[in-house]
XYZ file of C-alpha atoms in Angstrom:
351
model
C -5.129 57.209 -26.112
C -5.315 57.882 -29.848
C -3.864 61.371 -29.423
C -1.005 59.997 -27.348
C -0.100 57.609 -30.173
C -0.178 60.318 -32.840
C 3.491 61.234 -32.489
C 2.678 64.874 -31.766
C 3.698 66.581 -28.549
C 0.803 65.680 -26.259
C 0.299 66.004 -22.493
C -2.227 63.968 -20.538
C -3.642 65.623 -17.402
C -5.388 63.457 -14.782
C -7.112 65.191 -11.848
C -9.375 63.675 -9.213
C -9.750 61.365 -6.258
C -8.427 57.851 -6.935
C -11.497 55.749 -6.080
C -10.106 52.527 -7.602
C -7.081 50.542 -6.424
C -6.105 49.941 -10.061
C -6.487 51.609 -13.434
C -4.573 54.373 -15.212
C -5.076 56.989 -12.493
C -3.818 54.744 -9.689
C -0.976 53.457 -11.890
C 0.157 57.054 -12.508
C 1.170 57.184 -8.846
C 2.549 53.650 -8.698
C 3.774 51.409 -11.521
C 3.717 54.181 -14.172
C 4.920 57.076 -12.080
C 8.034 57.305 -14.275
C 5.753 58.323 -17.172
C 3.961 61.037 -15.203
C 4.698 63.922 -12.884
C 2.540 62.758 -9.969
C 1.433 65.468 -7.526
C -0.326 64.227 -4.420
C -2.351 66.682 -2.316
C -3.219 64.903 0.901
C -4.591 65.609 4.337
C -1.608 67.450 5.781
C -1.105 69.570 2.669
C -4.201 71.598 3.509
C -3.462 74.862 5.375
C -6.369 73.961 7.655
C -4.640 70.746 8.778
C -0.900 71.282 8.315
C -0.356 73.005 11.710
C -2.051 70.055 13.438
C 0.040 67.212 12.010
C 2.706 67.085 14.755
C 0.160 67.170 17.567
C -2.011 64.552 15.841
C 0.870 62.143 15.231
C 2.023 62.541 18.834
C -1.263 60.836 19.796
C -0.583 57.836 17.542
C -2.275 54.701 18.833
C -4.983 56.617 20.678
C -7.738 57.094 18.144
C -10.180 58.655 20.618
C -7.598 61.259 21.630
C -6.804 62.030 17.974
C -10.480 62.571 17.234
C -10.898 64.831 20.273
C -7.770 66.778 19.270
C -9.168 67.506 15.817
C -12.636 68.379 17.085
C -11.284 71.038 19.431
C -8.957 72.529 16.798
C -9.799 75.832 15.070
C -11.409 75.476 11.605
C -8.401 76.960 9.792
C -7.978 79.876 7.373
C -9.645 78.297 4.309
C -13.348 77.487 4.837
C -13.623 76.013 1.318
C -11.095 73.255 2.143
C -11.483 70.209 4.369
C -11.799 71.111 8.050
C -10.387 69.404 11.171
C -13.982 68.663 12.258
C -14.692 66.827 8.991
C -11.542 64.742 9.388
C -12.492 63.936 12.989
C -15.993 62.851 11.983
C -14.657 60.713 9.127
C -12.041 59.081 11.349
C -14.680 58.343 13.996
C -17.156 56.946 11.481
C -14.925 54.869 9.202
C -11.423 54.483 10.661
C -8.017 55.342 9.193
C -7.797 52.212 7.024
C -11.266 52.433 5.460
C -11.509 53.092 1.694
C -13.721 56.145 2.285
C -11.118 57.741 4.577
C -8.241 56.807 2.290
C -9.876 58.337 -0.793
C -11.780 61.340 0.538
C -9.470 62.449 3.338
C -5.986 61.122 2.604
C -6.301 61.434 -1.192
C -4.868 57.932 -1.643
C -6.118 55.069 -3.825
C -8.047 52.596 -1.660
C -6.032 49.546 -0.681
C -7.381 46.413 -2.297
C -7.748 43.505 0.108
C -8.821 40.037 -0.899
C -11.304 39.965 1.991
C -13.085 43.236 1.127
C -16.746 42.419 0.513
C -17.754 45.282 -1.816
C -15.013 47.516 -3.293
C -15.581 51.259 -3.151
C -15.411 51.735 -6.926
C -18.304 49.265 -7.377
C -20.360 51.349 -4.959
C -19.518 54.572 -6.760
C -20.601 53.035 -10.063
C -24.031 52.367 -8.502
C -24.152 55.968 -7.265
C -23.223 57.291 -10.706
C -26.044 55.283 -12.265
C -28.420 57.042 -9.886
C -27.008 60.406 -10.960
C -27.629 59.396 -14.591
C -31.195 58.454 -13.678
C -31.672 61.810 -11.924
C -30.529 63.584 -15.083
C -32.903 61.532 -17.219
C -35.797 62.419 -14.883
C -34.824 66.095 -14.987
C -34.737 65.979 -18.800
C -38.152 64.306 -18.949
C -36.756 61.072 -20.416
C -37.590 58.870 -17.415
C -39.433 58.758 -14.106
C -38.502 57.609 -10.620
C -40.453 54.529 -9.657
C -41.938 56.327 -6.634
C -43.517 58.830 -9.019
C -45.193 56.010 -10.954
C -48.561 54.604 -9.752
C -48.121 51.234 -8.092
C -50.266 49.500 -10.702
C -47.931 50.710 -13.466
C -44.637 49.668 -11.907
C -42.761 46.853 -13.579
C -41.589 45.311 -10.288
C -42.864 44.920 -6.755
C -41.805 47.581 -4.283
C -39.940 46.223 -1.271
C -38.986 47.843 2.017
C -35.990 46.537 3.994
C -35.756 47.565 7.651
C -32.805 47.207 9.998
C -34.017 47.840 13.544
C -31.879 49.882 15.940
C -32.332 50.793 19.558
C -31.572 54.505 19.439
C -28.377 56.182 20.631
C -25.597 55.460 18.158
C -27.734 52.745 16.553
C -30.144 53.684 13.780
C -33.369 52.203 12.494
C -32.968 52.351 8.730
C -35.677 51.947 6.097
C -34.583 51.176 2.510
C -37.286 51.216 -0.195
C -36.479 49.733 -3.570
C -38.283 48.680 -6.735
C -36.420 46.391 -9.108
C -32.774 47.416 -9.123
C -33.398 51.011 -7.987
C -33.367 52.082 -4.319
C -34.858 55.307 -3.019
C -33.096 57.466 -0.410
C -32.877 55.673 2.918
C -35.024 56.959 5.772
C -33.182 57.140 9.091
C -34.563 57.177 12.654
C -32.406 57.618 15.766
C -35.395 57.248 18.126
C -35.143 54.530 20.751
C -38.904 53.855 20.776
C -39.331 50.645 18.791
C -43.113 50.969 18.606
C -42.952 54.492 17.193
C -40.393 53.341 14.631
C -42.619 50.393 13.669
C -45.567 52.727 13.097
C -43.360 54.981 10.966
C -42.260 51.982 8.914
C -45.861 50.887 8.379
C -46.813 54.388 7.222
C -43.817 54.543 4.860
C -44.789 51.212 3.316
C -48.313 52.455 2.654
C -47.023 55.744 1.223
C -44.705 53.962 -1.221
C -47.033 51.073 -2.011
C -44.696 48.383 -0.696
C -45.780 44.840 -1.580
C -43.124 43.350 0.738
C -41.815 44.773 4.028
C -38.889 42.743 5.328
C -37.817 43.316 8.944
C -34.602 42.345 10.724
C -36.159 39.992 13.259
C -33.111 39.643 15.509
C -33.283 41.022 19.086
C -35.553 44.049 19.420
C -36.630 43.482 15.846
C -39.094 40.876 17.137
C -41.131 43.521 18.983
C -40.887 45.783 15.922
C -42.194 42.979 13.715
C -45.037 42.155 16.110
C -46.175 45.794 16.129
C -46.164 45.917 12.330
C -48.122 42.670 12.303
C -50.736 44.281 14.576
C -50.943 47.104 12.032
C -51.685 44.554 9.274
C -48.685 45.590 7.169
C -48.920 44.105 3.685
C -46.399 41.421 2.763
C -44.714 41.460 6.176
C -41.628 39.258 6.175
C -39.034 38.265 8.783
C -35.341 38.471 7.965
C -33.259 36.290 10.291
C -29.532 36.738 9.730
C -28.562 33.561 11.607
C -31.055 31.343 9.756
C -29.744 28.547 7.595
C -29.019 29.661 4.015
C -30.638 28.174 0.963
C -27.207 27.175 -0.368
C -25.927 25.361 2.695
C -22.834 24.129 0.873
C -21.644 27.708 0.131
C -22.670 29.984 3.001
C -22.546 29.769 6.769
C -25.851 31.594 7.321
C -28.469 33.749 5.645
C -26.578 36.971 6.353
C -23.607 35.730 4.332
C -25.855 34.544 1.510
C -27.750 37.871 1.390
C -24.629 40.020 1.366
C -23.027 37.837 -1.288
C -26.110 38.357 -3.438
C -25.736 42.117 -2.861
C -22.049 41.887 -3.782
C -22.954 40.230 -7.114
C -25.482 42.985 -7.863
C -22.725 45.579 -7.422
C -20.205 43.571 -9.400
C -22.629 43.142 -12.315
C -23.852 46.774 -12.263
C -27.379 45.665 -11.344
C -28.018 48.013 -8.428
C -28.757 51.747 -8.427
C -28.968 53.911 -5.312
C -28.454 57.540 -4.249
C -24.960 58.718 -3.249
C -24.652 58.491 0.525
C -21.262 58.644 2.232
C -22.176 56.670 5.360
C -23.727 53.867 3.343
C -20.674 53.697 1.076
C -18.379 53.773 4.103
C -20.170 50.899 5.813
C -20.344 48.731 2.707
C -16.717 49.273 1.710
C -15.325 48.422 5.164
C -17.110 45.067 5.495
C -15.050 41.906 5.243
C -15.673 38.246 4.532
C -13.762 35.038 4.983
C -13.984 31.343 4.218
C -14.366 29.027 7.203
C -12.549 25.737 7.710
C -15.549 24.055 6.084
C -15.083 26.346 3.032
C -18.277 28.262 3.775
C -18.452 32.002 3.126
C -18.978 34.091 6.253
C -19.559 37.863 6.323
C -18.348 39.980 9.207
C -21.019 40.583 11.843
C -21.966 43.874 13.492
C -20.166 42.807 16.659
C -17.016 42.000 14.685
C -17.040 45.422 13.033
C -17.577 47.171 16.359
C -14.618 45.217 17.750
C -12.517 46.870 15.021
C -13.629 50.276 16.277
C -16.274 50.748 13.566
C -19.885 51.703 14.088
C -22.759 49.309 13.508
C -23.382 48.974 9.736
C -27.114 49.671 10.052
C -27.438 51.332 6.641
C -25.587 48.536 4.857
C -27.717 45.925 6.626
C -30.944 47.692 5.650
C -29.870 47.821 2.001
C -28.962 44.140 2.110
C -32.335 43.233 3.631
C -34.151 45.230 0.945
C -32.352 43.277 -1.807
C -32.483 39.860 -0.095
C -33.271 37.332 -2.845
C -35.940 35.244 -1.112
C -39.235 35.393 0.722
C -40.377 34.530 4.214
C -38.092 32.710 6.622
C -40.054 29.926 8.295
C -39.230 28.357 11.643
C -38.516 25.150 9.712
C -35.586 26.895 7.995
C -33.456 26.080 10.998
C -30.581 27.868 12.679
C -26.863 27.335 12.889
C -24.353 28.531 15.407
C -22.113 31.354 14.158
C -18.407 30.730 13.714
C -16.605 31.931 16.836
C -13.327 32.749 15.076
C -12.204 36.276 15.945
C -12.251 38.544 12.890
C -10.222 41.253 14.570
C -7.147 39.152 15.282
C -7.393 37.046 12.154
C -7.876 39.840 9.676
C -5.353 42.194 11.210
C -2.788 39.530 10.434
C -4.009 38.970 6.864
C -4.141 42.575 5.702
C -3.303 46.097 6.723
C -6.714 47.688 6.454
C -9.186 47.069 3.705
């Protein structure tokens, strides 16, 4: 900025992916485009994708057919550029309107919606802090918490587990100590008992003082198996349980995710870069009910929008949940039956 104000002939060059909906880079293509020479290189500008644009757009409105069309297309002449298969996988995983797809495939700034739970640029700040930590470890200036003996760690190690049933669902284990999460461990096995044993072993390996399990549905059997294995600090996470702040949140899921949102907003969370995790977090929505309670979109609501179950986001949220055991006395409340899909499609075009 100082050089630009010097009066000399100066040119400012900005190159990259616009991960924020605002800021100088995004403004260069919008409100300040008259000051710049904006050059956008998007999906259909790639020689690997350009010949497919007409055929793809002819299938508009049929997402499954578009995905199949791209997956059966040849890879293209430039292997170092984005491929049709990558675009198909991204479209299948996140959807056309997701921030991840907008930024990393379309080359567009992510749209900013008032009902977006965790903006993509907040997530990327957390990922960049992990990269900084990696560099500090490599330089010998710091250590990862999992390389530090349990007795020397400043915080308790916690393990958050979202239980899946195999197939497209995943069982996801998220270890964290203080503000720093380790790489998530993913299982696609359908055998709940095997997954429970793996979770117990992981907790022992990492010295987890608390292991918090999604107790909903098949999670109950998972929890019972871990209890048989005498897992230390075993805790039940019940998304539909009453929140601690009953005047602000509709249930514990909303309260937990709002706590996670504040950690991102205040730069108090650090985790490895992981595209699927970022995609799931950045596509989640929230709303305020008629009773002015905050409600976060459920797995079923996201699947109704054509998105996959946010197992990795849920596991991260469980790992950072700000409270201990959920007792039966905590009580339950019925979820709001308002339809996210119809309501939110009217309020915003994408996220």
